[in-house]
PDB file of C-alpha atoms in Angstrom:
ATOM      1  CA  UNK A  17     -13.444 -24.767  20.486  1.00 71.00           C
ATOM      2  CA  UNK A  18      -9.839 -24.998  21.447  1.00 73.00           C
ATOM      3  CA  UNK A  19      -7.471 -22.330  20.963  1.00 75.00           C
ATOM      4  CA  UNK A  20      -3.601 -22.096  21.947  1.00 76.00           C
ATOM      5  CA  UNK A  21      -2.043 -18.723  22.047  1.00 72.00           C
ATOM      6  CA  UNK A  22       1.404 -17.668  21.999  1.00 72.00           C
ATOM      7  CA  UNK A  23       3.860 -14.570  21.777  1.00 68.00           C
ATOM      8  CA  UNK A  24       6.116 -16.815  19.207  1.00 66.00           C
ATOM      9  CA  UNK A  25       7.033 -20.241  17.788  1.00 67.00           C
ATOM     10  CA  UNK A  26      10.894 -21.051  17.619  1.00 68.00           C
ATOM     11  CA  UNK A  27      12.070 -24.328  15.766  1.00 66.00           C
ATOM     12  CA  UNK A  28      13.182 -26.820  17.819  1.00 68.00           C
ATOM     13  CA  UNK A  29      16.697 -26.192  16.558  1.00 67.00           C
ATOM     14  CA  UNK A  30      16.535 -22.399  17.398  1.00 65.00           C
ATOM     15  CA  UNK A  31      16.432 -19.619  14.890  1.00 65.00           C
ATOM     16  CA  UNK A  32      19.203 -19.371  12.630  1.00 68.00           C
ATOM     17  CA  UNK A  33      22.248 -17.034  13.626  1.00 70.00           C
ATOM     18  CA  UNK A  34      20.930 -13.383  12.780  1.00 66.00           C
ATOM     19  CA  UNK A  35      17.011 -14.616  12.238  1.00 66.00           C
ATOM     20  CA  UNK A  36      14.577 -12.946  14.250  1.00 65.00           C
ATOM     21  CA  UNK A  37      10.877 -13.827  15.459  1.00 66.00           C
ATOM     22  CA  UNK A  38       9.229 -13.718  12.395  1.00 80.00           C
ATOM     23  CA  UNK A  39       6.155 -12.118  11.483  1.00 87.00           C
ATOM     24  CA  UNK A  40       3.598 -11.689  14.474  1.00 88.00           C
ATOM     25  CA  UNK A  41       0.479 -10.416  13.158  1.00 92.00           C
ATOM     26  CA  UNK A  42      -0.515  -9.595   9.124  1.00 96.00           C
ATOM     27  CA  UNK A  43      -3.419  -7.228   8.344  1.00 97.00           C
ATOM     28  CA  UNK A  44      -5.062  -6.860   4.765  1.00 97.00           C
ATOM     29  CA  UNK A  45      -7.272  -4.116   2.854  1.00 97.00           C
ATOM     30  CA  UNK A  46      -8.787  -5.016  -0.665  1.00 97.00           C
ATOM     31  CA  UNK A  47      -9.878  -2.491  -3.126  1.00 97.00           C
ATOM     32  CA  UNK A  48     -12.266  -4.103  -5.459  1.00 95.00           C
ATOM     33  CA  UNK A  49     -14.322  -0.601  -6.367  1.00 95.00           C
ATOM     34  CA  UNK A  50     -12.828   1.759  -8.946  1.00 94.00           C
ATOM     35  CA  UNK A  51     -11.722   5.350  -7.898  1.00 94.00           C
ATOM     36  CA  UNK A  52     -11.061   8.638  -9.718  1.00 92.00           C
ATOM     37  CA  UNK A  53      -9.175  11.715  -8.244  1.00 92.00           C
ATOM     38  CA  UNK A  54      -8.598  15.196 -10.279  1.00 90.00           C
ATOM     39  CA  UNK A  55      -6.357  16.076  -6.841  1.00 93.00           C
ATOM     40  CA  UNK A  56      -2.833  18.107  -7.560  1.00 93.00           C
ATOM     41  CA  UNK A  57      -2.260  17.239  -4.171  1.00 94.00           C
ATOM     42  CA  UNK A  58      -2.141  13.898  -1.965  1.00 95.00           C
ATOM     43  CA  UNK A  59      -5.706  12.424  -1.702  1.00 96.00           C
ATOM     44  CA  UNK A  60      -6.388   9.333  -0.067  1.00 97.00           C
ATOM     45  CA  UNK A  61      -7.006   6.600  -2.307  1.00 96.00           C
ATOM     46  CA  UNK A  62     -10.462   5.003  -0.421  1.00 96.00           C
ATOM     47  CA  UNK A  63     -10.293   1.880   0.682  1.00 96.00           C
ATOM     48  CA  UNK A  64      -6.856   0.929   0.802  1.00 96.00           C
ATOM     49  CA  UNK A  65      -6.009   1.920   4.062  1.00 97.00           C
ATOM     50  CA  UNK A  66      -5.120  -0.815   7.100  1.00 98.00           C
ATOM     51  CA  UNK A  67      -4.302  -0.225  11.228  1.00 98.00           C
ATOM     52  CA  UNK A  68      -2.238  -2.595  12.721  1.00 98.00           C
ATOM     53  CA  UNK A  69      -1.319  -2.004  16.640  1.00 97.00           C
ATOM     54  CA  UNK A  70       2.539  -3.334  17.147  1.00 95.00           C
ATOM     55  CA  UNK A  71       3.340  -5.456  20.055  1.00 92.00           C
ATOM     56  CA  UNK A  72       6.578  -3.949  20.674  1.00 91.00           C
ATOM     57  CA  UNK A  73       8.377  -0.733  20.267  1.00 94.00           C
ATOM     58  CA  UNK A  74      11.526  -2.742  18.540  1.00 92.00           C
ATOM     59  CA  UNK A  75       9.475  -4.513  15.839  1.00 93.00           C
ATOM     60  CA  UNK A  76       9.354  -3.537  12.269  1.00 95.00           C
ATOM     61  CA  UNK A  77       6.387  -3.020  10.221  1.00 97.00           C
ATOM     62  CA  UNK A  78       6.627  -4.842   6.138  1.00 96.00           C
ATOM     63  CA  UNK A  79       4.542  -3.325   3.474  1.00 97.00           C
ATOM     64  CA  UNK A  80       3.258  -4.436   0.921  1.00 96.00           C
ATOM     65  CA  UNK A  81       0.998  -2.917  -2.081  1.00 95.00           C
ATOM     66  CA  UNK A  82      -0.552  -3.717  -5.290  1.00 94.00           C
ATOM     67  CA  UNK A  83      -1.972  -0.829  -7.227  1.00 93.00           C
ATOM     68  CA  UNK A  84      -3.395  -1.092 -10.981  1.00 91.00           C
ATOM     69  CA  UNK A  85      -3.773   2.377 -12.342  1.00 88.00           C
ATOM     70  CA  UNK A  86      -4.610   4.293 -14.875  1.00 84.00           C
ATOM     71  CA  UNK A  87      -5.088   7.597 -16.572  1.00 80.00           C
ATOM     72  CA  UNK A  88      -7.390  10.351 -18.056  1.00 73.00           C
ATOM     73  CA  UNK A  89      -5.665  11.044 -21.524  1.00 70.00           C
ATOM     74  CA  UNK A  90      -2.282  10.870 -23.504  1.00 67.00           C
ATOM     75  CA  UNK A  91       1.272  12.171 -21.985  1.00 62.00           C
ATOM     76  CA  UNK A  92      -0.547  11.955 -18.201  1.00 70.00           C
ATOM     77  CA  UNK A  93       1.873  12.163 -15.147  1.00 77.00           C
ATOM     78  CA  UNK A  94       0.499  10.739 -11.871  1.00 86.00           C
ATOM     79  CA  UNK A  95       2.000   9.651  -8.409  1.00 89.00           C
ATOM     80  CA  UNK A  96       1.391   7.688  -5.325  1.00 92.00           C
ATOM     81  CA  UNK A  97       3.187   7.110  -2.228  1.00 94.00           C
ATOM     82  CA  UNK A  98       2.874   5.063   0.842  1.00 96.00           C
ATOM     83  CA  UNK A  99       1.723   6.871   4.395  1.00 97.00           C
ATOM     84  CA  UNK A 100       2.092   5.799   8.090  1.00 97.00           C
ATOM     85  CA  UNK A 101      -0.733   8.226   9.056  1.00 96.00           C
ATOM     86  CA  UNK A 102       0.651  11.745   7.924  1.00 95.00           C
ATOM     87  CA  UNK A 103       3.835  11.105   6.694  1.00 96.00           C
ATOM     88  CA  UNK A 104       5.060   9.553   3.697  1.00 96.00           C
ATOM     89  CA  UNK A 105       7.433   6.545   4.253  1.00 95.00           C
ATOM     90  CA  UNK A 106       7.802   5.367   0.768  1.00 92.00           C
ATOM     91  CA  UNK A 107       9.364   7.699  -2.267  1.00 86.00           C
ATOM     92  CA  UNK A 108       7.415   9.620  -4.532  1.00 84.00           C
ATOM     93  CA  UNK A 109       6.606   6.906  -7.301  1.00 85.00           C
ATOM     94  CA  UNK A 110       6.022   8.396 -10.967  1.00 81.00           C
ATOM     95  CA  UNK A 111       3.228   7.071 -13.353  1.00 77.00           C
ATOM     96  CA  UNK A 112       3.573   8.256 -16.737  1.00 74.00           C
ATOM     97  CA  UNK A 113       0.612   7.089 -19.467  1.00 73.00           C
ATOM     98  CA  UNK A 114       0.778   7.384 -22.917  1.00 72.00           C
ATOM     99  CA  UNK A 115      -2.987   6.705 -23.719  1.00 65.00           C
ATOM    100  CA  UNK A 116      -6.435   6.373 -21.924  1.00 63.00           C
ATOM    101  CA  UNK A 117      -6.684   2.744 -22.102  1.00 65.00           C
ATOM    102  CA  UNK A 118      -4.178   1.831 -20.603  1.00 71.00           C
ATOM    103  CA  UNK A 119      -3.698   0.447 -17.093  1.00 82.00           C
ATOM    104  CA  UNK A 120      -0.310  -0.735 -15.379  1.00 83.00           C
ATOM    105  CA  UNK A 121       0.335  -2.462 -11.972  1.00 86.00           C
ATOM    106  CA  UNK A 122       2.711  -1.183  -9.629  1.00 89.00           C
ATOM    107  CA  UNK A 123       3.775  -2.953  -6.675  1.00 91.00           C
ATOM    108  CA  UNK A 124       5.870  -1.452  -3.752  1.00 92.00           C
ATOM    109  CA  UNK A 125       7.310  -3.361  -0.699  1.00 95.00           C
ATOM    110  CA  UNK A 126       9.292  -1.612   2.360  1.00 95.00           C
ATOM    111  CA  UNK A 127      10.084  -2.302   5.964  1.00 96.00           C
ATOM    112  CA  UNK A 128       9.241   0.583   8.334  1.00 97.00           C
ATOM    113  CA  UNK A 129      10.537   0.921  11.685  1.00 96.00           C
ATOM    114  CA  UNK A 130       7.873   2.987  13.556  1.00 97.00           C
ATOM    115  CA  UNK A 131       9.399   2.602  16.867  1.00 96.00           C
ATOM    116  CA  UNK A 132       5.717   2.531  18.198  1.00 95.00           C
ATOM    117  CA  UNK A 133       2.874   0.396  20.013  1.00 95.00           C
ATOM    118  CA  UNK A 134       0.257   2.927  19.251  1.00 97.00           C
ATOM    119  CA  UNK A 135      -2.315   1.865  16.601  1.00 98.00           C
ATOM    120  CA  UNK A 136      -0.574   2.964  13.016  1.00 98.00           C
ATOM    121  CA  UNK A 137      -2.742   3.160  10.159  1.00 98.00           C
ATOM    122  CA  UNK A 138      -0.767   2.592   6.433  1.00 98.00           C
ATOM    123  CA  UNK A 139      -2.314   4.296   3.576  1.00 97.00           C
ATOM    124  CA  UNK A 140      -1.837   4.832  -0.068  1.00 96.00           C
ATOM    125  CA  UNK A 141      -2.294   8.451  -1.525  1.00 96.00           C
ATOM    126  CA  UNK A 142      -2.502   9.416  -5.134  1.00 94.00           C
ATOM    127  CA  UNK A 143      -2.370  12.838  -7.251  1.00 92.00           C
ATOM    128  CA  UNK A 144      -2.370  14.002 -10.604  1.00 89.00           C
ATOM    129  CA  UNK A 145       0.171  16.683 -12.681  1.00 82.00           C
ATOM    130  CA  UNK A 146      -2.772  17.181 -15.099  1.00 77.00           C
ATOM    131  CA  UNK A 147      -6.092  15.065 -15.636  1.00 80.00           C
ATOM    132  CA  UNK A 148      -7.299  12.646 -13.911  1.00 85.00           C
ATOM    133  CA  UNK A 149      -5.756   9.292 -12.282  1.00 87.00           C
ATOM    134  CA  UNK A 150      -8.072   6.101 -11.929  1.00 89.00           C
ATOM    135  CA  UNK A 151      -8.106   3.181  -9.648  1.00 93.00           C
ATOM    136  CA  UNK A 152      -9.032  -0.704 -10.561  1.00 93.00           C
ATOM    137  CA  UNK A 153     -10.162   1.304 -14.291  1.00 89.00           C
ATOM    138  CA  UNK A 154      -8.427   2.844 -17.417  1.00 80.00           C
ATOM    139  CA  UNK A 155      -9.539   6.040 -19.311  1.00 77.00           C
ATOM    140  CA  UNK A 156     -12.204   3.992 -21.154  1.00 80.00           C
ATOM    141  CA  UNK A 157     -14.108   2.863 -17.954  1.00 82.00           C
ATOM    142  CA  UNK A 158     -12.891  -0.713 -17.864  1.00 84.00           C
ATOM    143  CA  UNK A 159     -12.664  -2.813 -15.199  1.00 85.00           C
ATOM    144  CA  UNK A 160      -9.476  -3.710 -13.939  1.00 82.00           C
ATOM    145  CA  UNK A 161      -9.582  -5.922 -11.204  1.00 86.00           C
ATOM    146  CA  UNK A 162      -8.398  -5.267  -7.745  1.00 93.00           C
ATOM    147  CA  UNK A 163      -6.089  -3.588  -5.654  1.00 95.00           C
ATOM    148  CA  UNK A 164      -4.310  -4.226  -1.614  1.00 97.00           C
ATOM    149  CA  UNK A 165      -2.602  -3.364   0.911  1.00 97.00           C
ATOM    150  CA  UNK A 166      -0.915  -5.610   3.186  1.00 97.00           C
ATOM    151  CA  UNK A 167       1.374  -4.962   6.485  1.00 97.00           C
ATOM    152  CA  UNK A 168       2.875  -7.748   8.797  1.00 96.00           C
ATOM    153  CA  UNK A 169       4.556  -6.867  12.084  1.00 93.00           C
ATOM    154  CA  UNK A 170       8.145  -8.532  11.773  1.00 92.00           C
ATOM    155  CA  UNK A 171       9.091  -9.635  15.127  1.00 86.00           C
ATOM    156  CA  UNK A 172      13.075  -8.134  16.205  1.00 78.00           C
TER     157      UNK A 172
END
């Protein structure tokens, strides 16, 4: 098998004034299992985590997840946030539920400059303010699909 490898592909023509490389290299993770965390505090949420190693120090890192949650009981208050390892790199994001069955989607995108060629892992972490928050489920147990993570190295 034949395989041609390069560092980028420019139009013809030559990027457009202000355009940059593009993206360089996209890594996925897909949550299809359900999850439950009684946590007050930051807990991984298993499975969606991804590494991606940059190719250069300059390039940016976009972020994309999709997240369908739900809760324990009535009036629940949950959160997640995006991590590059340790540290949170996306706001806190507030879930509030008004019943057990139900089960929303929430989708974040950002663009992270970690200034890095070391191996970076992107995570999402979840806790609760009281009950319990679920993953791919609602209060009643049913299932609710799937969940990702996706980060592409944008080329500067």
């Amino acid at each position: 098998m034949s395989q041609i490898k390069v560092d980028s592909i420019i139009p013809r023509g030559g990027l457009p004034s202000g355009a940059s490389g593009g993206i360089i290299q996209m890594k996925q993770a897909i949550k299809t299992d359900k999850f439950a965390t009684s946590s007050t505090s930051y807990t991984d949420i298993t499975g969606l985590s991804v590494t991606i190693t940059p190719q250069s120090s300059s390039n940016k890192i976009l972020v994309f997840s999709s997240l369908r949650i739900g809760a324990g009981g009535d009036n629940r208050d949950n959160k997640y946030q995006i991590y590059r390892g340790s540290t949170a790199i996306s706001e806190e994001n507030f879930c509030r539920f008004n019943g057990t069955a139900e089960n929303y989607v929430f989708c974040d995108v950002l663009l992270d400059s970690p200034s890095s060629t070391s191996t970076l892992t992107y995570k999402v972490r979840a806790k609760v303010e009281n009950n319990e928050l679920f993953v791919n489920r609602d209060g009643s147990n049913r299932d609710f699909g799937q969940c990702s993570i996706t980060v592409m190295e944008v080329g500067m």
